[in-house]
Each structure stands twice: as C-alpha cells, then as structure tokens.
Amino acid sequence: GASSSPFGNASQAQTQAQLSAGFQNQYQLSQAQALAHAQAQAQAQLAHAQFQAHLQAQGLSLNQAQNAGIGNLGTSSPSMSTPGSASAKRILQRPPMRPPGVPVTNTMSPLRIMDLTTAARKKKQKLPEKQLQDRVAAILPESALYTQLLEFEARVDAALTRKKVDIQEALKNPPCVQKTLRIYVFNTFANQMQTIPKKPNAEPPTWTLKIIGRILEDGVDPDQPAFVQKTNPLYPKFSSFFKRVTISLDQRLYPENHIIIWEQARSPAPHEGFEVKRKGDKEFTVNIRLEMNYAPEKFKLSSALVEVLGIEVDTRPRIIAAIWHYVKARKLQNPNDPSCFNCDAQLMKVFGEEKVKFTMVSQKISQHLSSPPPIHLEHKIKLSGNNPAGSACYDVLVDVPLPIQRDLSALLANAEKSKEIEQCDEAICAAIRKIHEHRRRRSFFLGFSQSPVEFINALIESQSRDLKLASGEASRSSERERRSDFFNQPW
C-alpha cells in the first residue's frame, strides 16, 4: 500500500519493509519498520540531490524540468498509510520520468509532452486575413499601395465608429425646437330627428366628438381642410403630446359613464386624435381637460420666481441656468466666497436669505415649482346645421424633436447593413490567401532550383522529424537502444 522511491534505487529489503508496514500494522511502526522507513527516506533524498545536480549540469532548473513534464521530483518516501489513502496515493503518483539527454529504459517517450509543447509554441500566430506578409511585400513592390489602402480603411472605420457613437448619444437626448400645436375640436352627428323625418325601424340618433391636432408649418395655411385631414409623418402623433385626456359629458344625459379618461401610461401607442361616440339627440356642453406630456419634465414657476426670471413654465435645468445668469448680470456673486451669491430684494422674496450657496439653489427652488396647469377646453355639441359642427381651434406651444432625428436613425440602421462591403472583404481575403499560397509554392520551387541536393536532403530530414513528432517518438534513438551498454548506464 505504500509507494516506493520514484528513482528505483531502494533495496529489496526496504521494499519488503514498506509492504509489511502498509499491510501488517497500519497504525503503529515497529523498530524494524522505523529503521527501514528512515533508510528509505535517506536513499530518496540522496537520489533527489543527485538528480538535481544532474539537472543543473544540463542547464535546467528544477521548475523547468517539472514544467517540461519530467515528473514528480518530490521525496515520495515510503510511509505508513491507511488502505483508503494508499489507493489515493497510487492514483496520484506519476510514472518515473527522466531529464532531457538521459537515456530511458522503456520504448515510450516520457518527454513527448515537452516536445509537443515546444512545437506548439513555435507555431506562428495567425496573420489577419487581409494583411500581406512581409515576404510577399518584398517580392511585390506594388503591394505598398494595397498596404496604404488598408491603413486608410482603418482610419475611415475609426472615424465612422466615432461618428456613430456621437449620433447614438444625440439620439438619446434629441434637440427640440418649439412649434405651435393647433388643436381642433368639432363634432359630427347622424340620424337626428331635425334633419331626417321620422321613419319606422330607423337607426337611433348619434353624435361623435373629435379632437385632433396638427403642428403648424411655415408657408402652409393651417385652416385649409386638406391640412386638417393630412398629418406630417416627420412630427410625433397628436396623442404623444399629452399624458392624460379627460372628457366630461353632461351627467344628467349620460349618468353611467359621463367621464372618459385616456392615459398614455395605459395605452402608449400613439394616436392621431381622440373620438367619443354616443347616442343622443340633445345638445349640451362638453368639458375637455388636456394634461401636457413634457419631456423633459417642465414646471410652473411661482409668482415670486416669475418676477425674477420672466418665464412661467420651463424645465428645472433651464430655471437654474436662468438664476445663474441673473446673478451674473447683477454681479451678485460673493467676492469673498465664490460658491455663494448675495440676494437682492427680488431674490430675497424667493429664497428668504441674504446669502445662498449655488449648490443649494436646486433644493431651495423646489417649493416654487409646481406641475403646469392642464388645458381646459369647452365644446358645445351641436346636432343641427353644418356637419361637422364647430370650428373652434386652440394653439399650444410644444417641443418637437428636429426632423433630422429620423434621418439619423435611418443612417445608423443603414450603416449596420453593409452587405456589399462584407462581400468585398470576403473577396479580398480569398485573394490574399491565394497570394500566400503562391508565395509558398514559389519559395519551394526556388529553393529546389538553387540547390536541388541540399533542398531534397533538408526536406527529407524535416519530414522525418515531423513523422517522429506525429508518432510521439521524437526523442527515441533506436540505434543506441540496440547496443547492450545502453542498458548498463547509471540511473
């Protein structure tokens, strides 16, 4: 159950002592067994010292020899072991190895791993398929132009990548321009008693309320019928400008569902407008409440802040920037402490302090900011006269993304789909592979033409080395193994 010295120079008596130590008495050592144990340890240490000295003479360190696959160089001295640990030790122990240059007794090559590793390290790194080797460039002076084109292509690709990143960043926070959104509110009606005479089995009278909106464009009459019906695909759809729309009908006429609410959070798909259809033949007034959807969020300023800045509704960053410009224009920055500014009479109404830190402005103006008020519209449902009835329209200022945003998105999408460039790259790579193959064939025949005998001898020698390496016998010398003195060498 105990392992012997890996160098094979333990005597037969020691081996018997080890076996008796492993099988007869596993937990206690007798005097004879202890003596055998000490002798085996001394023998193993001596062999290890000799082996290390031999390695140094060969110019190898102990670590290099281990990395090369020479084997376990530790002093695996025989020792007592339980049956379980003995089997584990037997599995983990490596077969005896030898250093390079020292003959071995068996026909297998223990250094096969090292030879293969060396060959793998010598293997050339794979060149990029579009690059020309230096040896090809030396043969073909014209290839310098191709190399310059490759460098130019790399610069173009780098510039395109940078621009692509810039466009993606711009699309995350699109620049907006203020435009006027004109909201049209009107209603249509059908089957009303005033317009058609009473008929049996006639359909019940109905009316339909419609709310649509269009962005006003320069040079276009906004009130012509074609403009109202036609939408511009460059601008967002009407519903995207609102986060909630509430329509209140007359509760006496429609007691069950007199309030209709649309919320963008519940139906995020954009719509061209809103439509409410009901049965009825009585005229009444509809209340419409529109809550704007600002992105980024806008706030209504308090009266004290409006006095200072002169703006009523804006985003928080722009409000803070306006305060900074006000401080700068009035030269209110504290000369002793540049992180603070002094408040004049108007700023005192806002902040209530004589001195305010710039870092505290955002926190302190929160009490002066509130949600912007919704837009209230009224429309009287008319069931006689012109159909559609009502020609009221309302103008609201909204932020519209620049139309170029769509073009930028299309540009990014097209930049990804470069099938023609990929086909050209494949064709170039195939041509480069052919050139490299022709270069190898040319060098082969050129070497043969310059010195046929030496070339063939070198080729055969190289092929025989490759054959030995492939078969795993690269370090065998069958001629030396045929002689008897080969087996009488020291370990």
Tab-separated table of C-alpha atoms in Angstrom:
chain	number	residue	atom	x	y	z
A	1	GLY	CA	0.000	0.000	0.000
A	2	ALA	CA	2.960	2.367	0.382
A	3	SER	CA	4.778	3.839	-2.605
A	4	SER	CA	8.468	3.163	-3.231
A	5	SER	CA	11.089	5.693	-4.282
A	6	PRO	CA	10.398	7.047	-7.764
A	7	PHE	CA	14.044	6.533	-8.771
A	8	GLY	CA	14.020	2.793	-8.234
A	9	ASN	CA	17.138	2.558	-6.038
A	10	ALA	CA	15.501	1.165	-2.859
A	11	SER	CA	16.712	-2.312	-1.930
A	12	GLN	CA	14.592	-5.444	-1.798
A	13	ALA	CA	14.663	-5.472	1.984
A	14	GLN	CA	13.397	-1.926	2.091
A	15	THR	CA	10.571	-2.801	-0.296
A	16	GLN	CA	9.567	-5.727	1.923
A	17	ALA	CA	9.697	-3.448	4.953
A	18	GLN	CA	7.419	-0.992	3.189
A	19	LEU	CA	4.917	-3.693	2.247
A	20	SER	CA	4.865	-5.090	5.758
A	21	ALA	CA	4.417	-1.547	7.097
A	22	GLY	CA	1.488	-0.974	4.760
A	23	PHE	CA	-0.409	-4.229	5.283
A	24	GLN	CA	0.520	-5.814	8.647
A	25	ASN	CA	0.405	-2.894	11.037
A	26	GLN	CA	-1.131	0.216	9.540
A	27	TYR	CA	-1.282	2.429	12.600
A	28	GLN	CA	1.907	1.627	14.588
A	29	LEU	CA	5.533	1.314	13.446
A	30	SER	CA	7.775	-1.397	14.928
A	31	GLN	CA	11.523	-0.779	15.482
A	32	ALA	CA	12.477	-2.640	12.295
A	33	GLN	CA	9.881	-0.800	10.262
A	34	ALA	CA	11.007	2.579	11.614
A	35	LEU	CA	14.603	1.743	10.672
A	36	ALA	CA	13.528	0.723	7.155
A	37	HIS	CA	11.483	3.897	6.906
A	38	ALA	CA	14.471	6.095	7.838
A	39	GLN	CA	16.771	4.268	5.401
A	40	ALA	CA	14.283	4.668	2.548
A	41	GLN	CA	13.952	8.378	3.277
A	42	ALA	CA	17.721	8.845	3.243
A	43	GLN	CA	18.003	6.931	-0.059
A	44	ALA	CA	15.254	9.039	-1.644
A	45	GLN	CA	16.836	12.321	-0.515
A	46	LEU	CA	20.225	11.253	-1.851
A	47	ALA	CA	18.690	10.312	-5.210
A	48	HIS	CA	16.842	13.633	-5.326
A	49	ALA	CA	20.089	15.571	-4.668
A	50	GLN	CA	21.901	13.614	-7.407
A	51	PHE	CA	19.062	14.212	-9.821
A	52	GLN	CA	19.020	17.951	-9.119
A	53	ALA	CA	22.789	18.172	-9.620
A	54	HIS	CA	22.358	16.378	-12.939
A	55	LEU	CA	19.680	18.858	-13.972
A	56	GLN	CA	21.952	21.781	-13.152
A	57	ALA	CA	24.710	20.194	-15.215
A	58	GLN	CA	22.242	20.005	-18.111
A	59	GLY	CA	21.395	23.718	-17.642
A	60	LEU	CA	17.826	23.147	-16.416
A	61	SER	CA	16.284	24.317	-13.193
A	62	LEU	CA	14.039	22.126	-11.098
A	63	ASN	CA	10.921	24.164	-12.034
A	64	GLN	CA	11.716	23.982	-15.763
A	65	ALA	CA	12.092	20.232	-15.511
A	66	GLN	CA	8.753	19.945	-13.752
A	67	ASN	CA	7.071	22.201	-16.326
A	68	ALA	CA	8.572	20.113	-19.116
A	69	GLY	CA	6.767	17.061	-17.795
A	70	ILE	CA	9.738	15.230	-16.189
A	71	GLY	CA	7.626	14.070	-13.275
A	72	ASN	CA	7.226	14.234	-9.542
A	73	LEU	CA	10.616	15.205	-8.113
A	74	GLY	CA	9.456	15.293	-4.501
A	75	THR	CA	10.795	12.924	-1.894
A	76	SER	CA	7.942	10.450	-2.016
A	77	SER	CA	9.284	8.423	0.853
A	78	PRO	CA	7.519	5.231	1.900
A	79	SER	CA	5.340	5.773	4.907
A	80	MET	CA	2.506	4.162	6.737
A	81	SER	CA	-0.916	4.682	5.243
A	82	THR	CA	-4.464	3.625	5.703
A	83	PRO	CA	-5.997	1.448	2.971
A	84	GLY	CA	-8.002	4.417	1.629
A	85	SER	CA	-5.085	6.818	1.429
A	86	ALA	CA	-2.886	4.168	-0.135
A	87	SER	CA	-5.169	3.814	-3.141
A	88	ALA	CA	-5.432	7.596	-3.498
A	89	LYS	CA	-1.635	7.911	-3.403
A	90	ARG	CA	-1.216	5.206	-6.012
A	91	ILE	CA	-3.535	7.059	-8.389
A	92	LEU	CA	-1.940	10.454	-7.900
A	93	GLN	CA	1.689	9.321	-8.264
A	94	ARG	CA	3.215	9.956	-11.692
A	95	PRO	CA	5.318	7.382	-13.565
A	96	PRO	CA	9.115	7.761	-13.275
A	97	MET	CA	10.496	10.420	-15.597
A	98	ARG	CA	13.962	11.431	-16.716
A	99	PRO	CA	15.711	14.709	-17.639
A	100	PRO	CA	16.457	15.555	-21.282
A	101	GLY	CA	19.573	13.855	-22.624
A	102	VAL	CA	19.455	10.944	-20.146
A	103	PRO	CA	18.569	7.633	-21.852
A	104	VAL	CA	15.458	5.806	-20.742
A	105	THR	CA	14.867	2.077	-20.374
A	106	ASN	CA	11.436	1.797	-21.948
A	107	THR	CA	10.384	2.376	-25.558
A	108	MET	CA	7.832	5.060	-24.657
A	109	SER	CA	8.992	8.688	-24.651
A	110	PRO	CA	8.288	10.414	-21.315
A	111	LEU	CA	9.196	13.789	-22.865
A	112	ARG	CA	6.513	13.612	-25.516
A	113	ILE	CA	4.535	16.352	-23.738
A	114	MET	CA	7.519	18.697	-23.715
A	115	ASP	CA	8.261	18.127	-27.402
A	116	LEU	CA	4.680	18.828	-28.402
A	117	THR	CA	4.541	21.930	-26.218
A	118	THR	CA	7.695	23.287	-27.836
A	119	ALA	CA	6.242	22.650	-31.267
A	120	ALA	CA	3.028	24.406	-30.301
A	121	ARG	CA	4.951	27.433	-29.019
A	122	LYS	CA	6.916	27.622	-32.253
A	123	LYS	CA	3.696	27.729	-34.271
A	124	LYS	CA	3.306	31.127	-35.901
A	125	GLN	CA	0.486	33.413	-34.898
A	126	LYS	CA	-2.294	33.534	-37.420
A	127	LEU	CA	-1.997	36.648	-39.540
A	128	PRO	CA	-5.041	38.806	-40.239
A	129	GLU	CA	-6.566	37.562	-43.467
A	130	LYS	CA	-6.422	40.986	-45.131
A	131	GLN	CA	-2.757	41.647	-44.280
A	132	LEU	CA	0.062	40.859	-46.687
A	133	GLN	CA	3.121	39.126	-45.251
A	134	ASP	CA	6.448	40.973	-45.372
A	135	ARG	CA	7.913	38.252	-47.593
A	136	VAL	CA	5.136	38.848	-50.144
A	137	ALA	CA	5.674	42.608	-49.940
A	138	ALA	CA	9.385	42.102	-50.701
A	139	ILE	CA	8.519	40.166	-53.869
A	140	LEU	CA	5.739	42.562	-54.960
A	141	PRO	CA	6.717	46.258	-54.688
A	142	GLU	CA	3.214	47.145	-55.940
A	143	SER	CA	1.753	45.796	-52.685
A	144	ALA	CA	2.787	49.030	-50.896
A	145	LEU	CA	-0.284	50.712	-52.432
A	146	TYR	CA	-2.530	47.950	-51.021
A	147	THR	CA	-0.978	48.456	-47.555
A	148	GLN	CA	-1.680	52.198	-47.767
A	149	LEU	CA	-5.296	51.457	-48.712
A	150	LEU	CA	-5.621	49.157	-45.694
A	151	GLU	CA	-4.324	51.925	-43.393
A	152	PHE	CA	-6.722	54.411	-44.985
A	153	GLU	CA	-9.622	51.980	-44.490
A	154	ALA	CA	-8.691	51.591	-40.819
A	155	ARG	CA	-8.780	55.385	-40.392
A	156	VAL	CA	-12.167	55.599	-42.144
A	157	ASP	CA	-13.573	52.826	-39.930
A	158	ALA	CA	-12.305	54.584	-36.796
A	159	ALA	CA	-13.884	57.894	-37.900
A	160	LEU	CA	-17.189	56.161	-38.718
A	161	THR	CA	-17.221	54.453	-35.327
A	162	ARG	CA	-16.660	57.773	-33.544
A	163	LYS	CA	-19.435	59.461	-35.529
A	164	LYS	CA	-21.770	56.543	-34.875
A	165	VAL	CA	-21.234	56.918	-31.133
A	166	ASP	CA	-21.871	60.681	-31.407
A	167	ILE	CA	-25.148	60.062	-33.283
A	168	GLN	CA	-26.268	57.484	-30.718
A	169	GLU	CA	-25.598	59.961	-27.896
A	170	ALA	CA	-27.504	62.680	-29.776
A	171	LEU	CA	-30.481	60.358	-30.268
A	172	LYS	CA	-30.674	59.699	-26.511
A	173	ASN	CA	-31.291	63.428	-25.822
A	174	PRO	CA	-32.706	64.762	-29.081
A	175	PRO	CA	-32.546	68.521	-29.619
A	176	CYS	CA	-36.002	70.059	-29.788
A	177	VAL	CA	-37.481	73.106	-31.441
A	178	GLN	CA	-40.587	74.961	-30.247
A	179	LYS	CA	-43.559	74.756	-32.588
A	180	THR	CA	-47.259	75.537	-32.347
A	181	LEU	CA	-49.685	72.655	-31.968
A	182	ARG	CA	-53.158	73.637	-33.222
A	183	ILE	CA	-55.934	71.609	-31.581
A	184	TYR	CA	-59.216	71.249	-33.497
A	185	VAL	CA	-62.414	70.314	-31.594
A	186	PHE	CA	-65.610	69.538	-33.533
A	187	ASN	CA	-68.422	67.025	-33.664
A	188	THR	CA	-70.451	65.170	-36.278
A	189	PHE	CA	-73.975	63.793	-35.980
A	190	ALA	CA	-76.192	61.283	-37.730
A	191	ASN	CA	-79.843	60.195	-37.780
A	192	GLN	CA	-81.022	63.282	-35.914
A	193	MET	CA	-84.791	63.976	-35.829
A	194	GLN	CA	-84.324	67.568	-37.020
A	195	THR	CA	-82.515	66.531	-40.199
A	196	ILE	CA	-84.477	63.446	-41.252
A	197	PRO	CA	-88.222	62.762	-40.958
A	198	LYS	CA	-89.447	60.089	-38.580
A	199	LYS	CA	-89.229	56.642	-40.084
A	200	PRO	CA	-90.079	53.293	-38.566
A	201	ASN	CA	-87.076	50.987	-37.912
A	202	ALA	CA	-84.693	53.966	-38.265
A	203	GLU	CA	-81.313	53.829	-36.507
A	204	PRO	CA	-81.050	55.797	-33.226
A	205	PRO	CA	-79.623	59.324	-33.405
A	206	THR	CA	-75.892	59.576	-32.610
A	207	TRP	CA	-73.159	62.179	-32.334
A	208	THR	CA	-69.327	61.902	-32.439
A	209	LEU	CA	-66.876	64.283	-30.751
A	210	LYS	CA	-63.441	64.533	-32.372
A	211	ILE	CA	-60.230	66.123	-31.032
A	212	ILE	CA	-57.304	66.257	-33.434
A	213	GLY	CA	-54.169	68.381	-33.652
A	214	ARG	CA	-51.560	69.372	-36.217
A	215	ILE	CA	-48.147	71.076	-35.955
A	216	LEU	CA	-48.232	74.402	-37.796
A	217	GLU	CA	-45.697	74.667	-40.591
A	218	ASP	CA	-44.285	77.780	-42.207
A	219	GLY	CA	-45.845	78.684	-45.522
A	220	VAL	CA	-48.918	76.421	-45.128
A	221	ASP	CA	-52.443	77.691	-44.489
A	222	PRO	CA	-53.309	75.862	-41.256
A	223	ASP	CA	-57.081	76.140	-41.710
A	224	GLN	CA	-57.487	74.541	-45.111
A	225	PRO	CA	-59.388	71.216	-44.983
A	226	ALA	CA	-56.539	69.246	-46.587
A	227	PHE	CA	-54.149	70.347	-43.814
A	228	VAL	CA	-56.542	69.263	-41.060
A	229	GLN	CA	-57.004	65.815	-42.590
A	230	LYS	CA	-53.375	65.185	-43.533
A	231	THR	CA	-50.651	64.559	-40.926
A	232	ASN	CA	-46.946	65.190	-41.383
A	233	PRO	CA	-45.013	61.943	-40.767
A	234	LEU	CA	-41.956	63.890	-39.611
A	235	TYR	CA	-43.687	65.023	-36.405
A	236	PRO	CA	-44.895	62.930	-33.444
A	237	LYS	CA	-48.542	61.905	-33.418
A	238	PHE	CA	-51.084	64.029	-31.573
A	239	SER	CA	-51.528	61.807	-28.505
A	240	SER	CA	-47.774	61.792	-27.746
A	241	PHE	CA	-48.045	65.442	-26.569
A	242	PHE	CA	-50.401	64.515	-23.690
A	243	LYS	CA	-50.137	62.244	-20.682
A	244	ARG	CA	-53.832	62.364	-19.752
A	245	VAL	CA	-57.011	63.494	-21.505
A	246	THR	CA	-60.280	63.782	-19.556
A	247	ILE	CA	-63.620	64.383	-21.323
A	248	SER	CA	-66.666	65.196	-19.131
A	249	LEU	CA	-70.157	64.785	-20.573
A	250	ASP	CA	-73.437	66.005	-19.075
A	251	GLN	CA	-74.112	63.688	-16.126
A	252	ARG	CA	-77.906	64.112	-16.443
A	253	LEU	CA	-77.895	62.818	-20.015
A	254	TYR	CA	-75.215	60.130	-19.523
A	255	PRO	CA	-75.318	59.098	-15.853
A	256	GLU	CA	-73.410	55.799	-16.279
A	257	ASN	CA	-70.157	56.875	-17.950
A	258	HIS	CA	-70.134	60.634	-18.139
A	259	ILE	CA	-66.307	60.888	-17.615
A	260	ILE	CA	-63.952	59.411	-20.231
A	261	ILE	CA	-60.240	59.261	-19.303
A	262	TRP	CA	-57.343	58.378	-21.613
A	263	GLU	CA	-53.865	57.892	-20.090
A	264	GLN	CA	-50.661	57.468	-22.031
A	265	ALA	CA	-49.271	55.082	-19.398
A	266	ARG	CA	-52.101	52.613	-20.099
A	267	SER	CA	-52.106	52.938	-23.921
A	268	PRO	CA	-48.631	54.017	-25.022
A	269	ALA	CA	-49.345	53.501	-28.755
A	270	PRO	CA	-49.606	56.965	-30.377
A	271	HIS	CA	-52.925	58.086	-31.945
A	272	GLU	CA	-53.819	60.738	-34.495
A	273	GLY	CA	-56.583	62.069	-32.262
A	274	PHE	CA	-59.439	61.231	-29.873
A	275	GLU	CA	-63.009	60.331	-30.713
A	276	VAL	CA	-66.073	59.852	-28.476
A	277	LYS	CA	-69.266	58.448	-29.979
A	278	ARG	CA	-72.603	58.353	-28.131
A	279	LYS	CA	-76.329	58.004	-28.811
A	280	GLY	CA	-78.406	61.112	-28.169
A	281	ASP	CA	-80.442	63.910	-29.697
A	282	LYS	CA	-79.972	66.702	-27.118
A	283	GLU	CA	-77.355	69.436	-27.327
A	284	PHE	CA	-75.062	70.121	-24.358
A	285	THR	CA	-71.553	71.411	-23.495
A	286	VAL	CA	-68.532	69.042	-23.164
A	287	ASN	CA	-65.600	69.895	-20.883
A	288	ILE	CA	-62.178	68.750	-22.103
A	289	ARG	CA	-59.098	68.661	-19.851
A	290	LEU	CA	-55.688	68.104	-21.507
A	291	GLU	CA	-52.589	67.431	-19.363
A	292	MET	CA	-49.409	68.044	-21.350
A	293	ASN	CA	-46.649	65.440	-21.525
A	294	TYR	CA	-43.362	67.344	-21.269
A	295	ALA	CA	-40.085	65.510	-21.881
A	296	PRO	CA	-38.001	66.523	-20.026
A	297	GLU	CA	-40.472	67.494	-17.322
A	298	LYS	CA	-41.474	71.148	-17.090
A	299	PHE	CA	-42.658	73.088	-14.038
A	300	LYS	CA	-44.795	76.145	-13.419
A	301	LEU	CA	-42.915	78.859	-11.548
A	302	SER	CA	-44.306	80.724	-8.551
A	303	SER	CA	-45.195	84.410	-8.914
A	304	ALA	CA	-42.066	85.469	-6.962
A	305	LEU	CA	-39.823	83.462	-9.324
A	306	VAL	CA	-41.699	84.711	-12.390
A	307	GLU	CA	-40.897	88.292	-11.286
A	308	VAL	CA	-37.186	87.462	-11.175
A	309	LEU	CA	-36.813	85.346	-14.324
A	310	GLY	CA	-39.735	86.405	-16.519
A	311	ILE	CA	-40.596	82.810	-17.507
A	312	GLU	CA	-43.710	80.930	-16.460
A	313	VAL	CA	-43.099	77.275	-17.433
A	314	ASP	CA	-39.731	75.608	-18.076
A	315	THR	CA	-37.501	72.662	-17.170
A	316	ARG	CA	-35.570	72.583	-13.887
A	317	PRO	CA	-32.045	72.829	-15.509
A	318	ARG	CA	-33.095	75.871	-17.550
A	319	ILE	CA	-34.633	77.551	-14.485
A	320	ILE	CA	-31.366	77.052	-12.533
A	321	ALA	CA	-29.374	78.368	-15.520
A	322	ALA	CA	-31.642	81.439	-15.657
A	323	ILE	CA	-30.979	82.129	-11.945
A	324	TRP	CA	-27.234	81.870	-12.572
A	325	HIS	CA	-27.479	84.339	-15.476
A	326	TYR	CA	-29.487	86.703	-13.278
A	327	VAL	CA	-26.792	86.540	-10.557
A	328	LYS	CA	-24.060	87.068	-13.142
A	329	ALA	CA	-25.813	90.020	-14.808
A	330	ARG	CA	-26.447	91.764	-11.446
A	331	LYS	CA	-22.900	90.882	-10.217
A	332	LEU	CA	-24.297	89.327	-7.048
A	333	GLN	CA	-21.608	86.651	-6.642
A	334	ASN	CA	-19.881	86.953	-3.280
A	335	PRO	CA	-16.264	88.161	-3.837
A	336	ASN	CA	-15.026	86.552	-0.605
A	337	ASP	CA	-16.739	83.181	-1.208
A	338	PRO	CA	-17.324	82.438	-4.931
A	339	SER	CA	-19.509	79.421	-4.052
A	340	CYS	CA	-22.212	81.813	-2.735
A	341	PHE	CA	-24.176	84.740	-4.076
A	342	ASN	CA	-25.870	87.645	-2.330
A	343	CYS	CA	-29.628	88.116	-2.723
A	344	ASP	CA	-31.135	91.383	-3.871
A	345	ALA	CA	-34.693	92.394	-2.940
A	346	GLN	CA	-36.331	90.188	-5.599
A	347	LEU	CA	-34.206	87.124	-4.768
A	348	MET	CA	-34.963	87.668	-1.065
A	349	LYS	CA	-38.644	87.062	-1.863
A	350	VAL	CA	-37.681	83.722	-3.440
A	351	PHE	CA	-35.023	82.381	-1.046
A	352	GLY	CA	-35.706	84.361	2.136
A	353	GLU	CA	-31.956	84.587	2.896
A	354	GLU	CA	-29.273	87.196	2.307
A	355	LYS	CA	-26.675	84.682	1.113
A	356	VAL	CA	-27.302	81.392	-0.751
A	357	LYS	CA	-24.865	78.688	-1.883
A	358	PHE	CA	-25.050	77.729	-5.553
A	359	THR	CA	-25.283	74.034	-4.601
A	360	MET	CA	-28.462	74.727	-2.591
A	361	VAL	CA	-30.361	76.504	-5.407
A	362	SER	CA	-31.914	73.324	-6.819
A	363	GLN	CA	-33.205	72.294	-3.395
A	364	LYS	CA	-34.484	75.737	-2.409
A	365	ILE	CA	-36.464	76.420	-5.610
A	366	SER	CA	-38.427	73.144	-5.301
A	367	GLN	CA	-41.103	74.916	-3.206
A	368	HIS	CA	-41.529	77.469	-6.019
A	369	LEU	CA	-42.120	74.803	-8.693
A	370	SER	CA	-45.401	73.006	-9.347
A	371	SER	CA	-46.943	70.934	-12.097
A	372	PRO	CA	-48.074	73.044	-15.050
A	373	PRO	CA	-51.861	73.556	-15.101
A	374	PRO	CA	-53.848	71.427	-17.561
A	375	ILE	CA	-55.542	72.979	-20.609
A	376	HIS	CA	-59.333	73.376	-20.215
A	377	LEU	CA	-61.483	73.485	-23.367
A	378	GLU	CA	-65.241	73.613	-23.820
A	379	HIS	CA	-67.192	72.494	-26.846
A	380	LYS	CA	-70.955	72.626	-27.430
A	381	ILE	CA	-72.300	69.511	-29.095
A	382	LYS	CA	-74.460	70.776	-31.973
A	383	LEU	CA	-76.892	68.402	-33.626
A	384	SER	CA	-78.137	70.690	-36.394
A	385	GLY	CA	-76.702	72.983	-39.018
A	386	ASN	CA	-73.352	72.306	-40.620
A	387	ASN	CA	-71.933	68.796	-40.296
A	388	PRO	CA	-69.278	68.710	-38.896
A	389	ALA	CA	-70.369	71.339	-36.369
A	390	GLY	CA	-67.982	73.703	-34.604
A	391	SER	CA	-64.839	75.297	-35.979
A	392	ALA	CA	-63.002	76.168	-32.743
A	393	CYS	CA	-59.252	75.666	-32.612
A	394	TYR	CA	-56.669	76.262	-29.887
A	395	ASP	CA	-52.907	76.875	-30.201
A	396	VAL	CA	-50.389	75.382	-27.743
A	397	LEU	CA	-46.575	75.698	-27.786
A	398	VAL	CA	-44.893	72.277	-27.755
A	399	ASP	CA	-41.321	70.961	-28.087
A	400	VAL	CA	-40.907	68.933	-31.271
A	401	PRO	CA	-37.770	66.851	-31.990
A	402	LEU	CA	-35.888	68.089	-35.027
A	403	PRO	CA	-36.917	66.190	-38.179
A	404	ILE	CA	-33.268	65.267	-38.722
A	405	GLN	CA	-33.600	62.740	-35.877
A	406	ARG	CA	-35.414	60.306	-38.166
A	407	ASP	CA	-32.709	60.698	-40.800
A	408	LEU	CA	-30.033	59.998	-38.200
A	409	SER	CA	-31.834	56.834	-37.066
A	410	ALA	CA	-32.110	55.680	-40.687
A	411	LEU	CA	-28.413	56.442	-41.203
A	412	LEU	CA	-27.464	54.299	-38.213
A	413	ALA	CA	-29.648	51.440	-39.459
A	414	ASN	CA	-28.125	51.599	-42.947
A	415	ALA	CA	-24.577	51.722	-41.568
A	416	GLU	CA	-25.106	48.333	-39.926
A	417	LYS	CA	-26.323	46.691	-43.147
A	418	SER	CA	-23.184	46.826	-45.303
A	419	LYS	CA	-23.566	43.610	-47.318
A	420	GLU	CA	-21.589	44.988	-50.259
A	421	ILE	CA	-18.618	45.800	-48.014
A	422	GLU	CA	-18.736	42.316	-46.469
A	423	GLN	CA	-18.754	40.702	-49.926
A	424	CYS	CA	-15.752	42.827	-50.964
A	425	ASP	CA	-13.905	41.871	-47.767
A	426	GLU	CA	-14.513	38.185	-48.439
A	427	ALA	CA	-13.221	38.560	-52.000
A	428	ILE	CA	-10.098	40.388	-50.733
A	429	CYS	CA	-9.420	37.689	-48.106
A	430	ALA	CA	-9.755	34.940	-50.712
A	431	ALA	CA	-7.279	36.771	-52.990
A	432	ILE	CA	-4.798	37.246	-50.116
A	433	ARG	CA	-4.988	33.528	-49.247
A	434	LYS	CA	-4.233	32.683	-52.896
A	435	ILE	CA	-1.266	35.079	-52.910
A	436	HIS	CA	0.169	33.473	-49.761
A	437	GLU	CA	-0.267	30.005	-51.261
A	438	HIS	CA	1.502	31.084	-54.463
A	439	ARG	CA	4.308	32.588	-52.373
A	440	ARG	CA	4.832	29.258	-50.581
A	441	ARG	CA	4.877	27.339	-53.854
A	442	ARG	CA	7.286	29.859	-55.393
A	443	SER	CA	9.722	29.631	-52.457
A	444	PHE	CA	9.549	25.799	-52.632
A	445	PHE	CA	10.476	25.627	-56.313
A	446	LEU	CA	13.011	28.474	-55.976
A	447	GLY	CA	14.823	26.616	-53.191
A	448	PHE	CA	14.867	23.437	-55.286
A	449	SER	CA	16.223	25.266	-58.349
A	450	GLN	CA	19.079	26.873	-56.397
A	451	SER	CA	20.423	23.701	-54.746
A	452	PRO	CA	18.477	20.535	-55.593
A	453	VAL	CA	20.503	18.051	-53.489
A	454	GLU	CA	20.639	20.101	-50.297
A	455	PHE	CA	16.972	21.052	-50.689
A	456	ILE	CA	15.821	17.424	-51.020
A	457	ASN	CA	18.006	16.332	-48.077
A	458	ALA	CA	16.659	19.127	-45.890
A	459	LEU	CA	13.091	18.273	-46.969
A	460	ILE	CA	13.501	14.583	-46.114
A	461	GLU	CA	15.079	15.467	-42.756
A	462	SER	CA	12.226	17.844	-41.965
A	463	GLN	CA	9.615	15.273	-42.985
A	464	SER	CA	11.236	12.581	-40.835
A	465	ARG	CA	11.262	14.922	-37.836
A	466	ASP	CA	7.586	15.683	-38.383
A	467	LEU	CA	6.843	11.967	-38.665
A	468	LYS	CA	8.594	11.216	-35.380
A	469	LEU	CA	6.792	14.095	-33.695
A	470	ALA	CA	3.422	12.966	-35.029
A	471	SER	CA	4.016	9.390	-33.854
A	472	GLY	CA	5.209	10.559	-30.410
A	473	GLU	CA	8.764	9.195	-30.720
A	474	ALA	CA	10.680	12.405	-31.345
A	475	SER	CA	13.401	11.705	-28.730
A	476	ARG	CA	13.994	7.960	-29.328
A	477	SER	CA	17.288	6.710	-30.684
A	478	SER	CA	16.623	3.166	-31.861
A	479	GLU	CA	20.243	2.722	-32.985
A	480	ARG	CA	21.593	3.312	-29.454
A	481	GLU	CA	18.951	1.086	-27.874
A	482	ARG	CA	20.221	-1.872	-29.941
A	483	ARG	CA	23.537	-1.958	-28.019
A	484	SER	CA	23.979	-3.673	-24.627
A	485	ASP	CA	25.935	-0.823	-22.990
A	486	PHE	CA	22.764	1.307	-23.287
A	487	PHE	CA	21.196	-0.809	-20.514
A	488	ASN	CA	24.265	-0.701	-18.242
A	489	GLN	CA	24.286	3.053	-17.801
A	490	PRO	CA	23.799	4.585	-14.304
A	491	TRP	CA	20.391	5.921	-13.431
